[in-house]
């Protein structure tokens, strides 16, 4: 099956939260384009951006101003631009944005664009936290598209978003749906999260025999004081080994080679797929 080159982009907010969402979107997109172009020059085949990459992580507030950040998918300007860049570089791009389904119905979503620029579909974040500093239910409805896996030019790709990663059921659903590589675009701050950051996703990679690419933003975003986004994007292989890791505090494109033969090797050796018992999970619904 060969080698697939993955890329992850982590970035700090450009501008500040007093600006209009449209101005912030323009600044964030402008800052990302050079790194996306660099990914193309370096031969990246599957690229993932951070959670709601066009905006600050606005969920510490409960300010309806941020409803102005929503875009349609795939009709919106960000998805259309990323389709052009994907086509230009023959690159699959995962594009996490604040999605408008209809007025007042908004989702935390990632569009998936194939290497020829074709829009393949989207994943909507299923697990929506509502705790101090993370008032996501004010902004997002829970996802309603299940756990789709996208057949891209280079791999079978799954998407899980930020808080989702704490729930092993979704990792398993994606893997059982055929995912060889799962990306997790995030916005998470130092503390307990940072300890879990390098625990949960390697464990999920081992349990499901797949590669995972995890990406987090960097810096602090005022006036909210929820902490420091610690970056630390990384790739982990199906044996749970972190094979590349970014800094905690810099805008960065992280690139790594993923060996698809290892996915086959691990799944055959450990035979997790032969021994899965999904029919027994149904009993959990009765608890």
CSV table of C-alpha atoms in Angstrom, one decimal:
chain,number,residue,atom,x,y,z
A,1,UNK,CA,0.0,0.0,0.0
A,2,UNK,CA,3.0,2.3,0.4
A,3,UNK,CA,3.8,5.5,2.2
A,4,UNK,CA,1.3,8.4,2.6
A,5,UNK,CA,2.7,11.8,3.7
A,6,UNK,CA,0.5,13.6,6.2
A,7,UNK,CA,0.5,17.2,7.3
A,8,UNK,CA,-1.0,19.1,10.3
A,9,UNK,CA,-1.1,22.9,10.7
A,10,UNK,CA,-1.2,24.4,14.2
A,11,UNK,CA,-1.6,28.2,14.6
A,12,UNK,CA,-2.2,31.1,17.0
A,13,UNK,CA,-5.0,33.6,16.5
A,14,UNK,CA,-4.3,36.4,14.1
A,15,UNK,CA,-5.8,39.7,15.1
A,16,UNK,CA,-7.9,39.8,18.2
A,17,UNK,CA,-11.4,39.0,19.5
A,18,UNK,CA,-12.6,42.6,19.3
A,19,UNK,CA,-12.6,42.2,15.5
A,20,UNK,CA,-15.6,41.1,13.4
A,21,UNK,CA,-15.7,37.4,12.6
A,22,UNK,CA,-15.3,38.1,8.9
A,23,UNK,CA,-12.1,40.1,9.5
A,24,UNK,CA,-10.7,37.3,11.7
A,25,UNK,CA,-11.6,34.8,9.0
A,26,UNK,CA,-9.7,36.7,6.4
A,27,UNK,CA,-6.6,37.0,8.6
A,28,UNK,CA,-6.6,33.3,9.6
A,29,UNK,CA,-7.1,32.1,6.0
A,30,UNK,CA,-4.3,34.5,4.8
A,31,UNK,CA,-1.9,33.1,7.5
A,32,UNK,CA,-2.8,29.5,6.6
A,33,UNK,CA,-2.3,29.7,2.9
A,34,UNK,CA,1.5,30.0,2.9
A,35,UNK,CA,1.7,26.9,5.1
A,36,UNK,CA,-0.7,25.1,2.9
A,37,UNK,CA,1.5,26.0,-0.1
A,38,UNK,CA,4.5,24.8,1.8
A,39,UNK,CA,2.7,21.5,2.4
A,40,UNK,CA,2.2,21.2,-1.3
A,41,UNK,CA,5.9,21.8,-2.0
A,42,UNK,CA,6.8,19.2,0.6
A,43,UNK,CA,4.6,16.6,-1.0
A,44,UNK,CA,1.9,16.4,1.7
A,45,UNK,CA,-0.9,14.2,0.5
A,46,UNK,CA,-3.4,14.5,3.5
A,47,UNK,CA,-3.5,17.8,5.4
A,48,UNK,CA,-5.6,18.7,8.4
A,49,UNK,CA,-6.2,22.1,9.9
A,50,UNK,CA,-7.1,22.9,13.6
A,51,UNK,CA,-10.6,23.0,15.0
A,52,UNK,CA,-12.7,26.0,13.7
A,53,UNK,CA,-9.5,27.2,12.1
A,54,UNK,CA,-10.9,30.5,10.8
A,55,UNK,CA,-11.8,31.9,14.2
A,56,UNK,CA,-10.7,32.1,17.8
A,57,UNK,CA,-12.0,29.4,20.1
A,58,UNK,CA,-14.9,31.6,21.1
A,59,UNK,CA,-16.7,29.1,23.4
A,60,UNK,CA,-15.5,30.7,26.7
A,61,UNK,CA,-18.0,33.4,25.8
A,62,UNK,CA,-21.7,33.1,25.3
A,63,UNK,CA,-21.8,36.0,22.8
A,64,UNK,CA,-24.1,35.7,19.8
A,65,UNK,CA,-21.6,37.9,17.9
A,66,UNK,CA,-19.8,34.6,17.0
A,67,UNK,CA,-22.9,33.4,15.1
A,68,UNK,CA,-21.5,35.7,12.4
A,69,UNK,CA,-18.6,33.3,11.9
A,70,UNK,CA,-20.8,30.6,10.4
A,71,UNK,CA,-20.4,29.4,6.8
A,72,UNK,CA,-22.2,27.0,4.6
A,73,UNK,CA,-20.5,23.8,3.6
A,74,UNK,CA,-19.6,23.3,0.8
A,75,UNK,CA,-21.0,26.6,-0.7
A,76,UNK,CA,-19.1,28.8,1.7
A,77,UNK,CA,-15.9,30.8,0.8
A,78,UNK,CA,-13.5,28.8,2.9
A,79,UNK,CA,-14.5,25.4,1.6
A,80,UNK,CA,-14.4,26.7,-2.0
A,81,UNK,CA,-10.9,28.2,-1.5
A,82,UNK,CA,-9.6,24.9,0.0
A,83,UNK,CA,-11.1,23.0,-3.0
A,84,UNK,CA,-8.9,25.2,-5.2
A,85,UNK,CA,-5.8,24.6,-3.1
A,86,UNK,CA,-6.5,20.8,-2.9
A,87,UNK,CA,-6.8,20.6,-6.7
A,88,UNK,CA,-3.6,22.7,-7.2
A,89,UNK,CA,-1.5,20.5,-4.9
A,90,UNK,CA,-3.2,17.1,-5.4
A,91,UNK,CA,-3.8,17.1,-1.7
A,92,UNK,CA,-6.6,15.9,0.5
A,93,UNK,CA,-7.6,18.7,3.0
A,94,UNK,CA,-9.7,18.4,6.1
A,95,UNK,CA,-11.2,21.9,6.7
A,96,UNK,CA,-12.8,22.5,10.2
A,97,UNK,CA,-15.2,25.4,10.2
A,98,UNK,CA,-18.2,26.7,12.0
A,99,UNK,CA,-21.1,25.4,9.9
A,100,UNK,CA,-24.5,26.9,9.2
A,101,UNK,CA,-27.1,24.3,8.2
A,102,UNK,CA,-29.9,26.9,8.4
A,103,UNK,CA,-30.4,30.1,10.4
A,104,UNK,CA,-30.0,29.2,14.1
A,105,UNK,CA,-28.8,25.6,13.4
A,106,UNK,CA,-25.0,25.5,13.6
A,107,UNK,CA,-22.4,22.7,13.9
A,108,UNK,CA,-18.8,22.2,14.7
A,109,UNK,CA,-17.9,20.6,11.4
A,110,UNK,CA,-15.0,19.5,9.2
A,111,UNK,CA,-15.3,19.4,5.4
A,112,UNK,CA,-13.3,16.7,3.6
A,113,UNK,CA,-11.9,17.6,0.2
A,114,UNK,CA,-10.3,15.1,-2.1
A,115,UNK,CA,-7.0,15.5,-4.0
A,116,UNK,CA,-8.8,16.5,-7.1
A,117,UNK,CA,-10.7,19.3,-5.3
A,118,UNK,CA,-13.9,17.3,-5.1
A,119,UNK,CA,-16.0,17.9,-1.9
A,120,UNK,CA,-16.4,14.4,-0.4
A,121,UNK,CA,-18.6,15.2,2.6
A,122,UNK,CA,-18.4,16.4,6.2
A,123,UNK,CA,-18.2,15.2,9.8
A,124,UNK,CA,-20.1,17.1,12.5
A,125,UNK,CA,-18.7,16.9,16.0
A,126,UNK,CA,-20.8,14.5,18.0
A,127,UNK,CA,-19.8,15.2,21.6
A,128,UNK,CA,-20.5,18.8,22.7
A,129,UNK,CA,-19.0,19.9,26.1
A,130,UNK,CA,-20.8,22.4,28.4
A,131,UNK,CA,-18.4,23.1,31.2
A,132,UNK,CA,-16.7,26.3,32.5
A,133,UNK,CA,-14.8,27.9,29.7
A,134,UNK,CA,-16.2,25.5,27.1
A,135,UNK,CA,-19.8,26.5,26.6
A,136,UNK,CA,-20.1,24.7,23.3
A,137,UNK,CA,-23.8,24.0,23.5
A,138,UNK,CA,-24.5,27.7,23.2
A,139,UNK,CA,-22.9,27.5,19.7
A,140,UNK,CA,-23.1,24.0,18.4
A,141,UNK,CA,-25.8,21.3,18.0
A,142,UNK,CA,-24.6,17.7,18.4
A,143,UNK,CA,-23.6,16.1,15.2
A,144,UNK,CA,-26.2,14.1,13.3
A,145,UNK,CA,-24.1,12.4,10.5
A,146,UNK,CA,-22.7,9.5,12.5
A,147,UNK,CA,-19.1,8.4,11.9
A,148,UNK,CA,-18.5,8.6,8.1
A,149,UNK,CA,-15.3,7.4,6.6
A,150,UNK,CA,-14.2,9.0,3.3
A,151,UNK,CA,-12.5,7.1,0.5
A,152,UNK,CA,-9.9,9.7,-0.6
A,153,UNK,CA,-7.2,9.4,-3.2
A,154,UNK,CA,-4.7,8.2,-0.7
A,155,UNK,CA,-6.5,6.5,2.2
A,156,UNK,CA,-9.8,5.7,4.0
A,157,UNK,CA,-10.0,8.8,6.2
A,158,UNK,CA,-12.0,9.4,9.4
A,159,UNK,CA,-12.5,12.6,11.4
A,160,UNK,CA,-13.1,13.1,15.1
A,161,UNK,CA,-13.1,16.6,16.6
A,162,UNK,CA,-11.5,17.7,19.9
A,163,UNK,CA,-13.8,16.6,22.8
A,164,UNK,CA,-14.8,13.6,20.8
A,165,UNK,CA,-11.4,12.1,21.5
A,166,UNK,CA,-12.4,11.3,25.1
A,167,UNK,CA,-15.0,8.8,23.9
A,168,UNK,CA,-13.5,5.5,22.6
A,169,UNK,CA,-16.8,4.5,20.9
A,170,UNK,CA,-16.3,6.9,18.1
A,171,UNK,CA,-12.7,5.8,17.4
A,172,UNK,CA,-14.0,2.3,17.2
A,173,UNK,CA,-16.9,3.2,15.0
A,174,UNK,CA,-14.6,5.0,12.5
A,175,UNK,CA,-12.2,2.0,12.4
A,176,UNK,CA,-14.9,-0.5,12.0
A,177,UNK,CA,-16.2,1.7,9.1
A,178,UNK,CA,-12.8,1.2,7.5
A,179,UNK,CA,-10.7,4.2,8.6
A,180,UNK,CA,-6.9,3.7,8.2
A,181,UNK,CA,-6.1,7.2,9.3
A,182,UNK,CA,-8.2,9.4,11.7
A,183,UNK,CA,-7.5,13.1,12.3
A,184,UNK,CA,-8.5,15.0,15.4
A,185,UNK,CA,-8.5,18.8,15.0
A,186,UNK,CA,-8.7,20.4,18.5
A,187,UNK,CA,-8.6,23.5,20.6
A,188,UNK,CA,-7.5,22.5,24.1
A,189,UNK,CA,-5.5,24.1,26.9
A,190,UNK,CA,-2.8,23.1,29.3
A,191,UNK,CA,-3.7,21.1,32.5
A,192,UNK,CA,-5.3,17.7,32.6
A,193,UNK,CA,-6.0,17.9,28.9
A,194,UNK,CA,-2.2,18.0,28.1
A,195,UNK,CA,-1.7,14.8,30.1
A,196,UNK,CA,-4.6,13.1,28.3
A,197,UNK,CA,-3.4,14.5,24.9
A,198,UNK,CA,-0.5,12.0,24.7
A,199,UNK,CA,-2.5,9.2,26.4
A,200,UNK,CA,-5.9,8.8,24.7
A,201,UNK,CA,-4.9,9.1,21.1
A,202,UNK,CA,-2.0,6.6,21.1
A,203,UNK,CA,-4.3,4.2,23.0
A,204,UNK,CA,-7.0,4.7,20.3
A,205,UNK,CA,-4.4,4.1,17.6
A,206,UNK,CA,-3.3,0.8,19.2
A,207,UNK,CA,-6.9,-0.3,20.0
A,208,UNK,CA,-8.0,0.3,16.4
A,209,UNK,CA,-4.9,-0.4,14.3
A,210,UNK,CA,-4.7,2.9,12.6
A,211,UNK,CA,-2.7,6.1,12.3
A,212,UNK,CA,-4.0,9.2,14.1
A,213,UNK,CA,-3.1,12.8,13.4
A,214,UNK,CA,-3.8,15.2,16.3
A,215,UNK,CA,-3.6,19.0,15.9
A,216,UNK,CA,-4.2,21.8,18.5
A,217,UNK,CA,-4.0,25.5,18.3
A,218,UNK,CA,-1.3,27.6,20.1
A,219,UNK,CA,-1.2,30.7,22.3
A,220,UNK,CA,-3.7,32.5,24.4
A,221,UNK,CA,-6.9,34.3,23.3
A,222,UNK,CA,-8.0,37.4,25.2
A,223,UNK,CA,-10.2,38.4,27.0
A,224,UNK,CA,-10.9,34.8,27.8
A,225,UNK,CA,-8.7,33.3,30.5
A,226,UNK,CA,-9.2,29.6,30.0
A,227,UNK,CA,-5.5,28.9,29.6
A,228,UNK,CA,-2.7,28.4,27.1
A,229,UNK,CA,-3.4,26.4,23.9
A,230,UNK,CA,-0.3,24.1,23.9
A,231,UNK,CA,0.0,23.1,20.3
A,232,UNK,CA,1.9,19.8,20.3
A,233,UNK,CA,0.4,18.4,17.1
A,234,UNK,CA,1.6,14.9,16.5
A,235,UNK,CA,1.2,11.7,14.4
A,236,UNK,CA,1.0,8.4,16.1
A,237,UNK,CA,1.3,5.0,14.4
A,238,UNK,CA,-0.8,1.9,14.8
A,239,UNK,CA,1.6,0.6,17.5
A,240,UNK,CA,1.0,3.7,19.6
A,241,UNK,CA,4.3,5.3,18.9
A,242,UNK,CA,4.4,9.1,18.3
A,243,UNK,CA,6.5,9.5,15.1
A,244,UNK,CA,6.5,13.3,14.8
A,245,UNK,CA,5.6,16.1,17.2
A,246,UNK,CA,5.3,19.9,16.8
A,247,UNK,CA,6.2,22.6,19.3
A,248,UNK,CA,4.0,23.9,22.1
A,249,UNK,CA,4.1,27.6,21.0
A,250,UNK,CA,4.8,28.1,17.3
A,251,UNK,CA,2.7,28.3,14.1
A,252,UNK,CA,3.9,25.2,12.4
A,253,UNK,CA,3.4,22.7,9.6
A,254,UNK,CA,4.2,19.2,10.9
A,255,UNK,CA,4.9,16.5,8.3
A,256,UNK,CA,5.3,12.8,8.7
A,257,UNK,CA,5.3,9.7,6.5
A,258,UNK,CA,2.7,7.0,7.4
A,259,UNK,CA,3.3,3.5,6.3
A,260,UNK,CA,0.0,1.9,5.2
A,261,UNK,CA,1.7,-1.5,5.2
A,262,UNK,CA,1.9,-1.1,9.0
A,263,UNK,CA,-1.9,-0.8,9.3
A,264,UNK,CA,-2.3,-4.1,7.5
A,265,UNK,CA,0.5,-5.7,9.4
A,266,UNK,CA,-0.9,-4.7,12.8
A,267,UNK,CA,-4.5,-5.6,12.0
A,268,UNK,CA,-3.4,-9.0,10.8
A,269,UNK,CA,-1.0,-9.7,13.6
A,270,UNK,CA,-3.2,-8.6,16.5
A,271,UNK,CA,-6.4,-9.7,14.7
A,272,UNK,CA,-8.5,-7.2,16.5
A,273,UNK,CA,-10.9,-7.1,13.6
A,274,UNK,CA,-11.4,-10.9,13.6
A,275,UNK,CA,-12.1,-10.8,17.3
A,276,UNK,CA,-14.4,-7.8,17.5
A,277,UNK,CA,-17.8,-8.5,19.0
A,278,UNK,CA,-20.0,-5.6,17.9
A,279,UNK,CA,-23.1,-7.7,18.3
A,280,UNK,CA,-22.5,-7.7,22.0
A,281,UNK,CA,-22.4,-3.9,22.3
A,282,UNK,CA,-26.1,-3.8,21.7
A,283,UNK,CA,-26.6,-4.9,25.3
A,284,UNK,CA,-25.2,-1.6,26.5
A,285,UNK,CA,-28.2,0.2,25.2
A,286,UNK,CA,-30.3,-1.6,27.8
A,287,UNK,CA,-28.2,-0.3,30.7
